[in-house]
Amino acid sequence: MDAFGARTDGLAGRRRRPFLIRSAANAALAEAILIPIAAVGVAFVLFGLFLAVVGSPPLEVFSSIYRGAFGTWFSWQNTLVRAAPLMLVALCTTIPAQLGLVVIGGDGAVLLGGLMAALCGLVLAGAPAAVGLAVMAACAAVVGAGWIGLVGALRHYRGVNETISSLLFTYLAVSVFRHLVQGPLRDPETQNYPGTYPIDPAFAIGEIPSTNIHWGLAAGIVACIAIWIVIKRTPFGQAMRVVGGNPRAARIAGLPVGLLTVAACALGGAFAGLAGFFEVSAVIGRANSALYAHYGLSAVLVSFVARHNAAAVIPAAIAVGGIRAAGGLVQRAHGLPDATVMVFEGIVFLVVLWSASWYGRTPLSRMAADGK
Amino acid sequence: MTQPLPPHVEVAGLTKRFGSFTALDDVSIRFAPGCFHALLGENGAGKSTLVKCLMGYHQPDGGSVAVDGREIGIANPRTAHALGLGMVYQHFTLVPSMTVAENLYVGRDLLPQVIDWRSARAEIDAFMTRMPFRVPVDARAEELSAGEKQKVEILKQLFHGRRFLILDEPTSVLTPQEAEDMLGLLAGMAKTKALSVLLITHKMREVLAFADEVTVLRRGRQVTGGAVADFNAASLAESMVGATAFEATTKRDGARKGGEEVLEVVDLTADGDRGNRALAGVSLTVRAGEILGIAGVSGNGQRELVDVLCGQRHATGGVVAVDGEPYHARRGEMRDHRVGILPEEPMRNGCVRTMTVAENLGLHTFDRPPIARGGFWIDHHVLREKAKALIARFNIRTQGPDAPVTSLSGGNVQRLVLARELDRAPRLMIAANPCFGLDVAAVAAIHDELVAARNRGAAILLLSEDLDELLALSDRIAVMFGGRLVYETGIETADVGALGRHMAGDGAEAA
Ligand SMILES: Nc1ncnc2c1ncn2[C@@H]1O[C@H](COP(=O)(O)OP(=O)(O)OP(=O)(O)O)[C@@H](O)[C@H]1O
Ligand SMILES: [Mg+2]
């Protein structure tokens, strides 16, 4: 319509169809936003049933979860601190997922990356903080990249299923980590929580001004956005998506499928290694079993909730971080075990996996396709 | 036992829109029990859309479908099956590792929790005795030839009581002989009113020989129809595309002896999907400015040869060289030597279903300027403009560069791949059955393009199961049998009889 309210387009007399179903692309976009929300809604209902069965008032627990996650500035900060590693580790699933791979072994890269960061920190004690931090971060990323890159190489050159191998690699990483931290690298003063010697306090990466949130959050957000752009706009991203969409077509286009597989896994692993670095430098101050916090599986959940869209990883990680942050409050307020929020997380995961089958089958996309 | 008649199916005023595009516009057809009805039309005319509406894959936007006089909404394929409608696809749906009997049985919509194989087997045996043709019931599906598989697909439909059979381009995977066999059988069964047939095909010969009624669609509209006896090949072609003659007009100019060798394959061996030795030492040379045609019954290693040449399969031995340099089907090599590949089943082998038309057209060029600025930033505007140019030049029927590639009709997917490959002005072109599923006008256009490329000096390796096509285009023809090239002849001395004998594997006696 022009300024005088007269129709100037050729569609005079024909009603514009609602935006959501105007085209298949719009419907797909709407689904991409609405389905995860609906899935989480369904998960809430199921979790409510679970709570009712174990004898807790669902609505009150929900409200505690909300307060524990987002109710106050304090809980927000708690949530964001937990979201930071989730973002980085989720990329370890998101990037290989572009090629159609399901890598769930981010934990291994976190552990070994963190261990490497701690070792660098110990070796470099006394060096300028900037140098120490840079070396720690770089080494952690390289170790993570190598670890998951190996998963990619096994997949491409030996046909080993990447999901299983990344899981087994995590067990391997846990054993190696335990062995080193309880044996050769152990600080004798650490009794119940065996760990390495503490790193030079100068190598503690600081907090974002006027918050208690360390810089890992900024790194996570920047990494997600950068990877989102890489996937959408660069030939590397396009090549990964071609492989993911049809490996045969990728071959006929001469794309180096093996190299892309290893590169995508390594890149993902680098971010997971970096998450280990941030945990060691900003939170723990040494490498100990606190590093083994099962980020990997929550991070896999984050990537799936985000449908392997790197930008959507950010809000998904905040949501899952919130669930984890609320654990303490739920425990205190309702006398429920700490693991209750993990039950919720598990339910969310199952419903999200189930919801993958809803895409393209909702009334929205049917209406868009039918052109009604 | 007397068999029930096939259902009486009638569509009236059927209309189907995709967005603002009308794929099917007010089509009305009556299918009497026992009819053999052919549906003709150029690529993208709406043939597949029509039958998908009948089978419940699409919901029409207007008009009605009536079965046995009752107007009925067909919500999904199950409803269609229950009404006695069944569809046979161009690709096979049999489970390769199961026997024919098992395949027949598990095609049910509702399988019982526990299958009583003994009674099932008795049922199948009783059923087979009523069928006019036999297939080995205990053979595993993977052991069957393409023609037998297609027969099992048909039997499967009949076994489940579907007496209105829809076949969407069923014969492109068959040899001409197998196709004749199968259509002859179906026509016979239609005569006895054992079933009704709705056949979609681009082969005029099949329509004239077997069908008794025909409907021609053009851009979604029904342009003509009636008894086949009232038409001939020219009049059908005329109503399909508005012209009568489809002759490739570009002629091969002069024999090109002694052009430099572009593709050289020496002693190539490779394994098939089941670990069998599919290529048993293939050697061939294609020179600049010539078309080398490879004839052969499908399944004699042609697919594996193309797979190896386009990097989709590892060779177990032998050498491939292009322009005298070793060739491994890497991206850089393909670009430098300007290799174009037209694979068979272009959607499966050459397209990415999750991407748009523009992205698929840009598969070879997205990582280079001008599409990739500086080599690392994809300019989607340029990608789209390039795609638009190709869409116009190769007459690809699509809603635009941003349409998902899955919205293209079968023939238009083929055109898309052709456009993409010819766009690099190939010096070496490898084409496998480039005309499967194309309408007559498009076939002529592709033949023209191939010959023009040859005349410009391209080396072309053409694998085809259509002997007429090979005879029309090739400078030399070789026959592939059992994973080897067993016979070769220049076009001047090519003789259909000799080629046929070598294709059937009795070259030794013939020679
Ligand atoms: N899902 C869809 N979304 C949008 N457009 C579609 C869709 N399916 C088909 N079309 C369009 O409808 C038209 C008719 O397609 P259809 O598949 O019926 O053609 P066809 O006659 O079977 O052609 P061919 O001989 O090439 O198989 C085409 O232009 C196609 O692009
Ligand atoms: Mg079709």
PDB file of C-alpha atoms in Angstrom, chain A residues 92 96 103 105-106 108-110 112-114 116 137-153 169 261-275:
ATOM      1  CA  CYS A  92      32.172 -29.708  19.637  1.00  0.00           C
ATOM      2  CA  PRO A  96      30.762 -31.944  13.188  1.00  0.00           C
ATOM      3  CA  VAL A 103      30.043 -36.390  18.216  1.00  0.00           C
ATOM      4  CA  GLY A 105      32.675 -36.799  23.389  1.00  0.00           C
ATOM      5  CA  GLY A 106      33.347 -33.163  24.229  1.00  0.00           C
ATOM      6  CA  GLY A 108      37.314 -35.844  26.887  1.00  0.00           C
ATOM      7  CA  ALA A 109      38.604 -32.736  25.164  1.00  0.00           C
ATOM      8  CA  VAL A 110      37.580 -30.605  28.156  1.00  0.00           C
ATOM      9  CA  LEU A 112      42.682 -33.121  28.500  1.00  0.00           C
ATOM     10  CA  GLY A 113      42.532 -29.469  27.431  1.00  0.00           C
ATOM     11  CA  GLY A 114      42.127 -28.425  31.042  1.00  0.00           C
ATOM     12  CA  MET A 116      47.189 -29.271  29.432  1.00  0.00           C
ATOM     13  CA  ALA A 137      44.702 -21.385  25.950  1.00  0.00           C
ATOM     14  CA  ALA A 138      46.532 -22.313  22.780  1.00  0.00           C
ATOM     15  CA  CYS A 139      47.819 -25.603  24.152  1.00  0.00           C
ATOM     16  CA  ALA A 140      44.413 -26.527  25.555  1.00  0.00           C
ATOM     17  CA  ALA A 141      42.823 -25.845  22.171  1.00  0.00           C
ATOM     18  CA  VAL A 142      45.454 -27.861  20.330  1.00  0.00           C
ATOM     19  CA  VAL A 143      45.053 -30.847  22.625  1.00  0.00           C
ATOM     20  CA  GLY A 144      41.258 -30.712  22.286  1.00  0.00           C
ATOM     21  CA  ALA A 145      41.575 -30.406  18.526  1.00  0.00           C
ATOM     22  CA  GLY A 146      43.897 -33.380  18.320  1.00  0.00           C
ATOM     23  CA  TRP A 147      41.674 -35.496  20.546  1.00  0.00           C
ATOM     24  CA  ILE A 148      38.438 -34.985  18.616  1.00  0.00           C
ATOM     25  CA  GLY A 149      40.314 -34.714  15.327  1.00  0.00           C
ATOM     26  CA  LEU A 150      41.382 -38.293  15.945  1.00  0.00           C
ATOM     27  CA  VAL A 151      37.714 -39.254  16.229  1.00  0.00           C
ATOM     28  CA  GLY A 152      37.129 -37.665  12.832  1.00  0.00           C
ATOM     29  CA  ALA A 153      40.128 -39.420  11.322  1.00  0.00           C
ATOM     30  CA  PHE A 169      37.576 -41.661  23.905  1.00  0.00           C
ATOM     31  CA  THR A 261      35.698 -34.412   8.463  1.00  0.00           C
ATOM     32  CA  VAL A 262      38.932 -34.158  10.403  1.00  0.00           C
ATOM     33  CA  ALA A 263      38.947 -30.357  10.260  1.00  0.00           C
ATOM     34  CA  ALA A 264      35.385 -30.034  11.541  1.00  0.00           C
ATOM     35  CA  CYS A 265      36.017 -32.453  14.400  1.00  0.00           C
ATOM     36  CA  ALA A 266      39.301 -30.772  15.273  1.00  0.00           C
ATOM     37  CA  LEU A 267      37.728 -27.328  15.261  1.00  0.00           C
ATOM     38  CA  GLY A 268      34.979 -28.535  17.566  1.00  0.00           C
ATOM     39  CA  GLY A 269      37.513 -30.208  19.814  1.00  0.00           C
ATOM     40  CA  ALA A 270      39.537 -26.998  19.995  1.00  0.00           C
ATOM     41  CA  PHE A 271      36.567 -25.181  21.496  1.00  0.00           C
ATOM     42  CA  ALA A 272      35.993 -27.967  24.011  1.00  0.00           C
ATOM     43  CA  GLY A 273      39.676 -27.804  24.955  1.00  0.00           C
ATOM     44  CA  LEU A 274      39.295 -24.075  25.384  1.00  0.00           C
ATOM     45  CA  ALA A 275      36.391 -24.684  27.747  1.00  0.00           C
TER      46      ALA A 275
END
